[in-house]
mmCIF file of C-alpha atoms in Angstrom:
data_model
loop_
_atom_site.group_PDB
_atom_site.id
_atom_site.type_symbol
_atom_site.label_atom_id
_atom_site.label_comp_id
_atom_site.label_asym_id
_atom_site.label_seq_id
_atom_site.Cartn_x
_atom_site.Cartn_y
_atom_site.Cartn_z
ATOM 1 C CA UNK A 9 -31.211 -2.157 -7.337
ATOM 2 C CA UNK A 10 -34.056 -1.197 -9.622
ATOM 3 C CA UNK A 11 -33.935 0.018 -13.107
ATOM 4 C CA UNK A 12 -35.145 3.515 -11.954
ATOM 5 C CA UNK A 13 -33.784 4.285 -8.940
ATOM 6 C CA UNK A 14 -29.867 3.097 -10.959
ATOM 7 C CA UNK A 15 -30.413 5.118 -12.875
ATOM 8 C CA UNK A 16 -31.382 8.124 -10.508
ATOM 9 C CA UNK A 17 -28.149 6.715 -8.222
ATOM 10 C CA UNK A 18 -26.147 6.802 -11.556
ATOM 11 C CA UNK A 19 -26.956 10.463 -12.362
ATOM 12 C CA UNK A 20 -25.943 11.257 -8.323
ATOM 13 C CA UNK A 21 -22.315 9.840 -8.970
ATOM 14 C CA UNK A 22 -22.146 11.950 -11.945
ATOM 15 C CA UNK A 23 -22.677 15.018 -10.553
ATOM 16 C CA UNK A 24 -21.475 14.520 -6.803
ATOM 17 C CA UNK A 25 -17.700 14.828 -7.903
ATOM 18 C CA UNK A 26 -18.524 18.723 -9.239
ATOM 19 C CA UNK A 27 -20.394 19.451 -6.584
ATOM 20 C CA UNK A 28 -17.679 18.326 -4.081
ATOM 21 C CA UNK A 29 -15.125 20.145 -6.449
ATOM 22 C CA UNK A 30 -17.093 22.913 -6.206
ATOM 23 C CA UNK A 31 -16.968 22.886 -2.695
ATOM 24 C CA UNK A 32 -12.908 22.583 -2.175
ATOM 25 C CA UNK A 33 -12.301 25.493 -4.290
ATOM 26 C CA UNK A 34 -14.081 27.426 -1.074
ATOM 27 C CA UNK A 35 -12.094 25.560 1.732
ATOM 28 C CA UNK A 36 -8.752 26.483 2.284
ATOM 29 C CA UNK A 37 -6.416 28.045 4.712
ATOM 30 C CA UNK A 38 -8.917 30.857 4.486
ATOM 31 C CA UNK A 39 -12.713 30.520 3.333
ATOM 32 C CA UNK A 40 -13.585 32.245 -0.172
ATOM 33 C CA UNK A 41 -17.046 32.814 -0.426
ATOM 34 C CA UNK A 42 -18.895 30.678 -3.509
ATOM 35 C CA UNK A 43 -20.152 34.256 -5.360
ATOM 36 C CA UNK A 44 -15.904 35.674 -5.194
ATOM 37 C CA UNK A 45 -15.257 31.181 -6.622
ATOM 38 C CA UNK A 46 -17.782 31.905 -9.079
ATOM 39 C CA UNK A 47 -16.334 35.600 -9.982
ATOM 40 C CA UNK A 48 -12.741 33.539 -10.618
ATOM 41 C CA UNK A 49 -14.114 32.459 -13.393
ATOM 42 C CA UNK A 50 -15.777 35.002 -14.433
ATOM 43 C CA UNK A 51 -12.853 37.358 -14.453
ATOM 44 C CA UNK A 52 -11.671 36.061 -17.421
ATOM 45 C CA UNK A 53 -14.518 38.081 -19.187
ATOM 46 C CA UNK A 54 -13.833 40.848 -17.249
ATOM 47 C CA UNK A 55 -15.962 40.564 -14.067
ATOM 48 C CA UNK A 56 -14.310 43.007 -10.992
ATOM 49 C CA UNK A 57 -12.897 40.406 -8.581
ATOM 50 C CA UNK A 58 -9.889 40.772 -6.517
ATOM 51 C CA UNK A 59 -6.258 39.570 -8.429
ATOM 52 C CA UNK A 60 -5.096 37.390 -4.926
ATOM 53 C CA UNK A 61 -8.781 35.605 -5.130
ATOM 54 C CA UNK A 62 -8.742 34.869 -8.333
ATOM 55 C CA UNK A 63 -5.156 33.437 -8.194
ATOM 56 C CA UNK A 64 -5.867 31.442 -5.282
ATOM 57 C CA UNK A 65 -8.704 29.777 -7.251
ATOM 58 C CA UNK A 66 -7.915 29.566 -10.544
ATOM 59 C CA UNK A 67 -3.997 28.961 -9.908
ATOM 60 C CA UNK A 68 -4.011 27.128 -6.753
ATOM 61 C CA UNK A 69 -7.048 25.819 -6.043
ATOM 62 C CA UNK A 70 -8.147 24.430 -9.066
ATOM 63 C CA UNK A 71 -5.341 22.671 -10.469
ATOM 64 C CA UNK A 72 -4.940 20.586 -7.370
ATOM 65 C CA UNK A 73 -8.774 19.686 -7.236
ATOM 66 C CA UNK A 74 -8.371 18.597 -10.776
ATOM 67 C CA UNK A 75 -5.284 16.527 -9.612
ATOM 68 C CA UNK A 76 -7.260 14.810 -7.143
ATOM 69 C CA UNK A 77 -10.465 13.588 -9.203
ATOM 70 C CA UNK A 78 -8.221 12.195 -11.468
ATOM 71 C CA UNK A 79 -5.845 10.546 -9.171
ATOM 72 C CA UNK A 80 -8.992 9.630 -7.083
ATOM 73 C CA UNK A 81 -10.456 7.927 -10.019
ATOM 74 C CA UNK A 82 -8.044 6.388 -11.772
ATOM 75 C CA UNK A 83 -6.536 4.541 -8.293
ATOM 76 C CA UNK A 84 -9.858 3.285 -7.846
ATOM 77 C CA UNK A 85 -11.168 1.940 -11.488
ATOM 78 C CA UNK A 86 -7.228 0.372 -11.576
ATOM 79 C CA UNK A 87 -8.040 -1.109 -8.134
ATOM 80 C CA UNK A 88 -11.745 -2.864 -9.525
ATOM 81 C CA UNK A 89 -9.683 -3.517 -12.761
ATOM 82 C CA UNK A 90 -7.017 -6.243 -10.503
ATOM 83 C CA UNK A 91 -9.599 -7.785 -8.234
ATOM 84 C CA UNK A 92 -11.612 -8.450 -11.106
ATOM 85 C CA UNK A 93 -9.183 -9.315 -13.469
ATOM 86 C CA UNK A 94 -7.308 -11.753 -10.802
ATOM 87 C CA UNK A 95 -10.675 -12.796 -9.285
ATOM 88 C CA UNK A 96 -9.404 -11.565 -5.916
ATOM 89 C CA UNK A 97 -10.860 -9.112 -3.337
ATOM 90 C CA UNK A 98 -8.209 -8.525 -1.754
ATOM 91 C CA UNK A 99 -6.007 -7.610 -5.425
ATOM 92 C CA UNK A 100 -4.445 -3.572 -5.008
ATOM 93 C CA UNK A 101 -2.178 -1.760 -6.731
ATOM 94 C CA UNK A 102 -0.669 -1.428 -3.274
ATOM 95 C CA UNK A 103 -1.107 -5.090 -2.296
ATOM 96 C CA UNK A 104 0.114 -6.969 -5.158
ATOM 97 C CA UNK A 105 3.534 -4.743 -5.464
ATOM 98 C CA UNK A 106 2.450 -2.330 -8.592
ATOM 99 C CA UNK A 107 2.801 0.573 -6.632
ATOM 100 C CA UNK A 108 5.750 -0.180 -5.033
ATOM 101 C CA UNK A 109 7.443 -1.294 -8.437
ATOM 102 C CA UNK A 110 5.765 2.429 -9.808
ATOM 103 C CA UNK A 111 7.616 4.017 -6.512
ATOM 104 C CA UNK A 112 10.948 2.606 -6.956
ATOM 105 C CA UNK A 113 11.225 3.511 -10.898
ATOM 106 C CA UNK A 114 9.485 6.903 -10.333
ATOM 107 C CA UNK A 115 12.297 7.171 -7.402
ATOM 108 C CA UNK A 116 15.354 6.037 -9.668
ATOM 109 C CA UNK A 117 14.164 8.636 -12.414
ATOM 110 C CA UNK A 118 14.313 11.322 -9.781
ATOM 111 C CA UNK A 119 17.407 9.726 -8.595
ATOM 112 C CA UNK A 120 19.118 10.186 -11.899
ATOM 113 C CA UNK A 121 16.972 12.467 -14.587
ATOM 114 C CA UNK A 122 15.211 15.692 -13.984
ATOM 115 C CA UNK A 123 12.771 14.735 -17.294
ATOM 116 C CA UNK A 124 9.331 13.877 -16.186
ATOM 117 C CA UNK A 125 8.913 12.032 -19.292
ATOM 118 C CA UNK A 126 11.681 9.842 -18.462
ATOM 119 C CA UNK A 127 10.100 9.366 -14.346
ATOM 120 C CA UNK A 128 7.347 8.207 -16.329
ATOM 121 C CA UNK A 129 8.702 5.772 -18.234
ATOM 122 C CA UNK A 130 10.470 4.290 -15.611
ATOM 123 C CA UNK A 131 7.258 4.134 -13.406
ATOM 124 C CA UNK A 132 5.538 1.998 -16.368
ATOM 125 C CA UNK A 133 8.272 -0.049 -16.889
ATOM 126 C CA UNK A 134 8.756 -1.176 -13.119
ATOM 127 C CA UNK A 135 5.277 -1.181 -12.383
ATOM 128 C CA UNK A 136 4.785 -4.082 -15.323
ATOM 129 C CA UNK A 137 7.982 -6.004 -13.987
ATOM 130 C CA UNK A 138 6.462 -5.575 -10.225
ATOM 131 C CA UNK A 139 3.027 -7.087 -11.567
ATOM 132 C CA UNK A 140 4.673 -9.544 -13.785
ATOM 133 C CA UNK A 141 6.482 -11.230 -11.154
ATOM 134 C CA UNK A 142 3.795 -11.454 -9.073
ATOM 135 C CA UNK A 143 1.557 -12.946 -11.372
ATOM 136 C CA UNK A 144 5.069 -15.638 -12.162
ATOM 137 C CA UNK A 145 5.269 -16.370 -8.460
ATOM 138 C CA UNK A 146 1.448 -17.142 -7.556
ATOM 139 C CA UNK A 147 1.253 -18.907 -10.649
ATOM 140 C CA UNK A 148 4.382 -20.810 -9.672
ATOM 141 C CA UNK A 149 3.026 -22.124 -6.197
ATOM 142 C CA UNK A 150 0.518 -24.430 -8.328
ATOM 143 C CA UNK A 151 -2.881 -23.374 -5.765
ATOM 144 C CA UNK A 152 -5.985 -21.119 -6.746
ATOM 145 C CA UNK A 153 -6.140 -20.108 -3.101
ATOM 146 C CA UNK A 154 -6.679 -16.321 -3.548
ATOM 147 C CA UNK A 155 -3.912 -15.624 -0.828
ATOM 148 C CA UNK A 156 -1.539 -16.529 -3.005
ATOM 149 C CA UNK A 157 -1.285 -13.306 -5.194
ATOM 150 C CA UNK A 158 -1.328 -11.721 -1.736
ATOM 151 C CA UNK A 159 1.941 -13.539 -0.674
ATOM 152 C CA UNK A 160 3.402 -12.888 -3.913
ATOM 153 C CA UNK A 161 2.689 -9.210 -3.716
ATOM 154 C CA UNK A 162 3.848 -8.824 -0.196
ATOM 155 C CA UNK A 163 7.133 -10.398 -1.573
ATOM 156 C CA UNK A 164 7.322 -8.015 -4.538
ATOM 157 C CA UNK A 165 6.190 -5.103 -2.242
ATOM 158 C CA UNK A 166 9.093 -6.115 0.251
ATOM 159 C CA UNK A 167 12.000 -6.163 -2.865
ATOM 160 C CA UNK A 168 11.186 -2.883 -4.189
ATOM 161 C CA UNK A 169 10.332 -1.369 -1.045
ATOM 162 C CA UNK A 170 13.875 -2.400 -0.357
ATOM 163 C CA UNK A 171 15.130 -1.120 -3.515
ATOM 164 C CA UNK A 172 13.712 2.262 -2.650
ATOM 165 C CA UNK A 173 15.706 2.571 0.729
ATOM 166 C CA UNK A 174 18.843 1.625 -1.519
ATOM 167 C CA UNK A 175 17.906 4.732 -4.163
ATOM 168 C CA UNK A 176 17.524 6.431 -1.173
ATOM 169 C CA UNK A 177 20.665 5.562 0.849
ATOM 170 C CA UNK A 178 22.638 6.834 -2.268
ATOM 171 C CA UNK A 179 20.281 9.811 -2.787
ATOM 172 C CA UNK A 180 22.338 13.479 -2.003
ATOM 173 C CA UNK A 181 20.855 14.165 1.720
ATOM 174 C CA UNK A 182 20.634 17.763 0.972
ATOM 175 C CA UNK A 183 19.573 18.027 -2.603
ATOM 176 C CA UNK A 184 17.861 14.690 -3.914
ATOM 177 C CA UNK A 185 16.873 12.809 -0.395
ATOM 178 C CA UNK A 186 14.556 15.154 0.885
ATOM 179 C CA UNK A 187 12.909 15.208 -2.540
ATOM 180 C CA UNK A 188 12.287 11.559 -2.756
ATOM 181 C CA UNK A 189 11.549 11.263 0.686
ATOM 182 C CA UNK A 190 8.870 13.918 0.536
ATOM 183 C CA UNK A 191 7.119 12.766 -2.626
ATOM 184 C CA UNK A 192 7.259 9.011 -1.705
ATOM 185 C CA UNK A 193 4.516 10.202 1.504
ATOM 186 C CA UNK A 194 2.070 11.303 -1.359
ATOM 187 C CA UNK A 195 0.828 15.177 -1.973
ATOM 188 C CA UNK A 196 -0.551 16.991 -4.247
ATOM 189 C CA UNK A 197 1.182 19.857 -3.193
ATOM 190 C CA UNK A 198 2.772 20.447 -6.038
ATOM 191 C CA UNK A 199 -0.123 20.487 -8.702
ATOM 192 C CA UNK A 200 -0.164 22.340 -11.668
ATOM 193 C CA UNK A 201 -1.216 22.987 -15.095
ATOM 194 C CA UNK A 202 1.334 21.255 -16.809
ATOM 195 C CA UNK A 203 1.452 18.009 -14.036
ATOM 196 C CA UNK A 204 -2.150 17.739 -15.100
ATOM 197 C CA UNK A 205 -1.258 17.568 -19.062
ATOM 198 C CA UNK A 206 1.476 15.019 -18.438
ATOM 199 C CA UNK A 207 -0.751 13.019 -16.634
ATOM 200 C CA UNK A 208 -3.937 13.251 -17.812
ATOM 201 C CA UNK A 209 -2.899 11.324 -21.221
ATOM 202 C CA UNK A 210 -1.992 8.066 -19.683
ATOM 203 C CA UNK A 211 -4.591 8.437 -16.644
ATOM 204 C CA UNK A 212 -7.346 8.895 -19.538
ATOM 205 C CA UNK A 213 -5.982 6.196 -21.604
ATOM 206 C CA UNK A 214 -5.930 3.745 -18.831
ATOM 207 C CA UNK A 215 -9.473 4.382 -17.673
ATOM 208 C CA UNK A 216 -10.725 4.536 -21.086
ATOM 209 C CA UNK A 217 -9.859 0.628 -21.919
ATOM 210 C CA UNK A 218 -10.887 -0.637 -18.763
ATOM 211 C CA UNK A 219 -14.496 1.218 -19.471
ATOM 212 C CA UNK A 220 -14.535 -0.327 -22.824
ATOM 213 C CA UNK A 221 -13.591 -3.949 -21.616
ATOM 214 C CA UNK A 222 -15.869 -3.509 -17.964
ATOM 215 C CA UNK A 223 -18.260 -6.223 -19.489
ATOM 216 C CA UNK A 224 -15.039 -8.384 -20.314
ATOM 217 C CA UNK A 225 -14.087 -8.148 -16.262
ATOM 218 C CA UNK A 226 -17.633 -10.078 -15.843
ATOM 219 C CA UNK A 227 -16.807 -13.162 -18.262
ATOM 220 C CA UNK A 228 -13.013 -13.060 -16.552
ATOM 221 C CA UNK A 229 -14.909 -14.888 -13.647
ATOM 222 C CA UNK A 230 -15.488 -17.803 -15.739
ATOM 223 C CA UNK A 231 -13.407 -20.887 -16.258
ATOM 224 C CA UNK A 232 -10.858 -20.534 -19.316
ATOM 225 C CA UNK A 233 -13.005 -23.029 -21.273
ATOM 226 C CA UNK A 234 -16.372 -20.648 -21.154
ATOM 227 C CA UNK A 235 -14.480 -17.550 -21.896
ATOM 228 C CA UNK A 236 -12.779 -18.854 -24.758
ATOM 229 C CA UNK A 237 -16.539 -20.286 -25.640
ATOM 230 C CA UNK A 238 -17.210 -16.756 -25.649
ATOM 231 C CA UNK A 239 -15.338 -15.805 -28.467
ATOM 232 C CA UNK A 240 -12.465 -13.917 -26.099
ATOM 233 C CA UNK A 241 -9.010 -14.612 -25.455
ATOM 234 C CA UNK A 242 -8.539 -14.717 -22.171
ATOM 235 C CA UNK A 243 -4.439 -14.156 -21.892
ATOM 236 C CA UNK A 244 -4.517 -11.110 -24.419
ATOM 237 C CA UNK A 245 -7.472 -9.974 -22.153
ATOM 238 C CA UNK A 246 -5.928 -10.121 -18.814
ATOM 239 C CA UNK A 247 -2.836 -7.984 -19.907
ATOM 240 C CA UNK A 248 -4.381 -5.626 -22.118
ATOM 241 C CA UNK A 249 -6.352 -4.942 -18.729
ATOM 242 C CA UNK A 250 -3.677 -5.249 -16.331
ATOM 243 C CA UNK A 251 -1.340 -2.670 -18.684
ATOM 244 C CA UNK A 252 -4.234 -0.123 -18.439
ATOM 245 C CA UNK A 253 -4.375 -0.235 -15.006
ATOM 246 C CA UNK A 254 -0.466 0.096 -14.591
ATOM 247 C CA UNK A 255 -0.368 2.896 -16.767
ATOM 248 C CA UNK A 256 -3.017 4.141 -14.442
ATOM 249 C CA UNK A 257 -0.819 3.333 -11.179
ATOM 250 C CA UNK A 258 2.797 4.402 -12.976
ATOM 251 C CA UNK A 259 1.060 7.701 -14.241
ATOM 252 C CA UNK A 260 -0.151 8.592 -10.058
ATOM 253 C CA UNK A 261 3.150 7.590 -8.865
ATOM 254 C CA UNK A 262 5.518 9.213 -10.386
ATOM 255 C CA UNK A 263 3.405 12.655 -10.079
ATOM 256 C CA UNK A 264 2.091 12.679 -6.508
ATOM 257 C CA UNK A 265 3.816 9.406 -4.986
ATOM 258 C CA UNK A 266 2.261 6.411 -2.821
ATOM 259 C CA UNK A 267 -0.715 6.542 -2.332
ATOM 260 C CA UNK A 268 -2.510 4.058 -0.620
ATOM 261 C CA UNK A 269 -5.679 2.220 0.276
ATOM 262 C CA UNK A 270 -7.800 4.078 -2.254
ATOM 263 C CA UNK A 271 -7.927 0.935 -4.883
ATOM 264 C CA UNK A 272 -8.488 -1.157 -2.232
ATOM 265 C CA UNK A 273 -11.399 -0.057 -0.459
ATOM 266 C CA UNK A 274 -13.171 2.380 -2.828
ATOM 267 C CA UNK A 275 -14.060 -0.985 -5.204
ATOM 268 C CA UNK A 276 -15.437 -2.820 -2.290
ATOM 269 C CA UNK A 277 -17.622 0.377 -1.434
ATOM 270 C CA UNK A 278 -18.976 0.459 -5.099
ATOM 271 C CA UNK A 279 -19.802 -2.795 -5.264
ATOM 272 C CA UNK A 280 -21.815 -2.391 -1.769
ATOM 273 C CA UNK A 281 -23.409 0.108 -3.302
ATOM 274 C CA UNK A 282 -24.272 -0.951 -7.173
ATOM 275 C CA UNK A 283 -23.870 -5.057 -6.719
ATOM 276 C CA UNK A 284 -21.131 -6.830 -8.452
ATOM 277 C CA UNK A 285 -21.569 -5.981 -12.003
ATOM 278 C CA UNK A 286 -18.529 -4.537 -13.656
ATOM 279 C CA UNK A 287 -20.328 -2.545 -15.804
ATOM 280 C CA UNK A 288 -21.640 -0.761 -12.956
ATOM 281 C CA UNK A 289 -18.943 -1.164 -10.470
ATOM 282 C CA UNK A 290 -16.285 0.582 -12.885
ATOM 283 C CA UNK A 291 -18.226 3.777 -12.957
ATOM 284 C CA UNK A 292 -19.325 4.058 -9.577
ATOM 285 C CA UNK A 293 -15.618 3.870 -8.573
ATOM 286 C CA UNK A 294 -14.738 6.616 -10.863
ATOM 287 C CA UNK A 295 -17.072 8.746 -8.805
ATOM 288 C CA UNK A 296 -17.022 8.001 -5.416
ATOM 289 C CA UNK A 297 -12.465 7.539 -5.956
ATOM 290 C CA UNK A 298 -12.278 10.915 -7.464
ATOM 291 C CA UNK A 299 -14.472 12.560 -4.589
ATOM 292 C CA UNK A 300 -12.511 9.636 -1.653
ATOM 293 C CA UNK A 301 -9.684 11.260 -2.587
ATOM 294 C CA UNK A 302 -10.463 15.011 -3.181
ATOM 295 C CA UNK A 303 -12.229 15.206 0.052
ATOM 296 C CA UNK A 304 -9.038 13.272 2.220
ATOM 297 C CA UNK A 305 -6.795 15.950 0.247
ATOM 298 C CA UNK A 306 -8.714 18.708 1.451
ATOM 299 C CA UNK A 307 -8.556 17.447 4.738
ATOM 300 C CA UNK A 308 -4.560 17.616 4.366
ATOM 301 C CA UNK A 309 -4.319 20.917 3.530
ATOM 302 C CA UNK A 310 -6.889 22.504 5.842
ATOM 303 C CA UNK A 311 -6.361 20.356 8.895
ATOM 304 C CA UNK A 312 -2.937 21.444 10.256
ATOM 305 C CA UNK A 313 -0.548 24.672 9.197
ATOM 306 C CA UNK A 314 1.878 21.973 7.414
ATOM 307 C CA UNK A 315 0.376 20.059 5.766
ATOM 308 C CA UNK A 316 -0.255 16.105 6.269
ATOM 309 C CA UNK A 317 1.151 14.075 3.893
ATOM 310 C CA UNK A 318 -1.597 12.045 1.491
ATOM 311 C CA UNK A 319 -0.624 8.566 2.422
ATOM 312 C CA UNK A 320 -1.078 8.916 6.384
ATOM 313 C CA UNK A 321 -4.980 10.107 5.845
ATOM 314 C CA UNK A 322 -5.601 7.735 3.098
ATOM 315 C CA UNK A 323 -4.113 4.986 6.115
ATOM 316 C CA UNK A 324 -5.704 6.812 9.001
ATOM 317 C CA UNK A 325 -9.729 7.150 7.089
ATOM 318 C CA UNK A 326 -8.520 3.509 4.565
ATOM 319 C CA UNK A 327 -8.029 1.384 7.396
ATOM 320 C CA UNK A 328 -10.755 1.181 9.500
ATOM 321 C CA UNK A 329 -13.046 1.308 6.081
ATOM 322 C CA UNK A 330 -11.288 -1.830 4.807
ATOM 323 C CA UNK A 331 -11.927 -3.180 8.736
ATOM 324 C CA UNK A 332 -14.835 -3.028 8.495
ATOM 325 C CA UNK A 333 -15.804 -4.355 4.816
ATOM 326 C CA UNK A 334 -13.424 -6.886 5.721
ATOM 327 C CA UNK A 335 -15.916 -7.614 9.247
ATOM 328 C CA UNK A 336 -18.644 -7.810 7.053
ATOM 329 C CA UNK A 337 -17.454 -9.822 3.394
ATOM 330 C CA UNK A 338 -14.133 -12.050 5.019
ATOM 331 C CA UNK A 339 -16.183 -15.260 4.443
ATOM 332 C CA UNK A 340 -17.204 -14.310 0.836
ATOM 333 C CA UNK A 341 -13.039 -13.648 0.561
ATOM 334 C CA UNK A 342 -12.008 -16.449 1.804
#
């Protein structure tokens, strides 16, 4: 891709997540016309617009779109962050058992706290233990073949998974298991002001070291002899980018649940479109993640009078995507 026309694309991603923002806050269960979205706003300065409008927008509306760009984007730069990081295409936060290691400590802090805080925690510190023994096993095997982190994960994905039915099985059917149950489908049904504050800190903080260290994700494709030529440690490097990401993964989880496919596909999309360069690929997946997402959760809510739960869409639209990059690129994977 030219200088120029990067560029040009570069200023596109930037602005195509507003303008598909701007969009959702019109589609709904019923359509609000752009001029009574725009007089939302302006109510606050005391434009005439009706009270139910401007809650739907400002209180409804709005909070969830925000949700979803963040989400969106932060599944997505965490998925670039562990295929780069673990030179493998097919590395997820699904995949290689973060999520699922997220999803069981989310679902044990649900299970025995009410404190988000502590849900949180929980996520972080089960989402490190689900990516640390993942990285143990394929390491143990003695083989670069890329499938190995694959088998590990599906092994780590398989324990916690299993651990969830347990939390689950001992959940109160009437009070707690519906709860759980509900929230491990994905939805960001629930979104709020105050979701968005707890989450935004660690979302923002993950993101903001993997930007900083996107040139870093480059050299991690060298042998450990030329990054260390480099003047970069390549150990401290790999963690310090695998915690941001799983801060970024523990942080979705335990506010909106599973939700799948996004950090796998979305990467391979952006790299389709902007070439393999991690300084590029990081920022495209910011954009096109955030609007992936906000457009599939859109399509939940407006699609059926209950709505669908995030993780079948993201399967249902993620599936034949990753069929098809996988069509095109499985010799380059393998």
């Amino acid at each position: 891709m030219k200088t120029v026309s990067k560029k040009s694309f570069f200023i596109f991603l930037f602005f195509l997540p507003i303008a598909v923002a701007c969009l959702a806050l019109c589609i709904g269960r019923y359509w609000i016309n752009p001029i009574d979205v725009y007089g939302a706003f302006l109510a606050f300065f005391g434009y005439p617009v009706e009270t139910t409008i401007q809650s739907v927008v400002i209180n409804l509306r709005l909070p969830r779109i925000l949700l979803a760009l963040f989400v969106g984007a932060g599944l997505a730069v965490a998925g670039a962050a562990f295929q780069s990081t673990f030179s493998n295409p097919l590395a997820s936060p699904d995949i290689i058992g973060v999520s699922s290691g997220a999803a069981f400590g989310a679902a044990l802090g649900l299970l025995l706290f009410e404190n988000m805080f502590i849900v949180q925690i929980l996520a972080i510190i089960f989402g490190l233990a689900a990516i640390g023994i993942t990285f143990t096993l394929s390491k143990a095997a003695k083989t670069d073949s890329i499938l190995m982190i694959v088998l590990a994960g599906i092994i780590v994905s398989g324990f916690f998974t299993a651990m969830i039915s347990l939390v689950k099985y001992t959940a109160d059917p009437l009070l707690k298991l519906p709860e759980i149950t509900f929230w491990l489908m994905g939805s960001l049904a629930g979104a709020n002001y105050e979701k968005i504050l707890i989450a935004a800190p660690l979302l923002l903080l993950g993101i903001i070291i993997i930007w900083i260290m996107k040139w870093r994700l480059n050299i991690l494709a060298l042998s450990e002899e030329e990054i260390q030529s480099c003047g970069i440690n390549p150990k401290r490097t790999r963690w310090t980018i695998i915690i941001a990401a799983t801060l970024i993964v523990a942080a979705t989880v335990s506010l909106c649940g599973q939700i799948g496919w996004v950090g796998l596909v979305i990467p391979h999309v952006a790299r389709m479109l902007v070439g393999s360069d991690n300084r590029y690929v990081i920022p495209a997946s910011i954009s096109i993640g955030a609007c992936y997402l906000l457009i599939i959760d859109t399509l939940c809510r407006t699609l059926s009078p209950s709505e669908i739960p995030l993780s079948i869409m993201t399967a249902l639209i993620g599936a034949p995507l990753f069929a098809y990059l996988f069509l095109k690129k499985a010799r380059s994977w393998l």
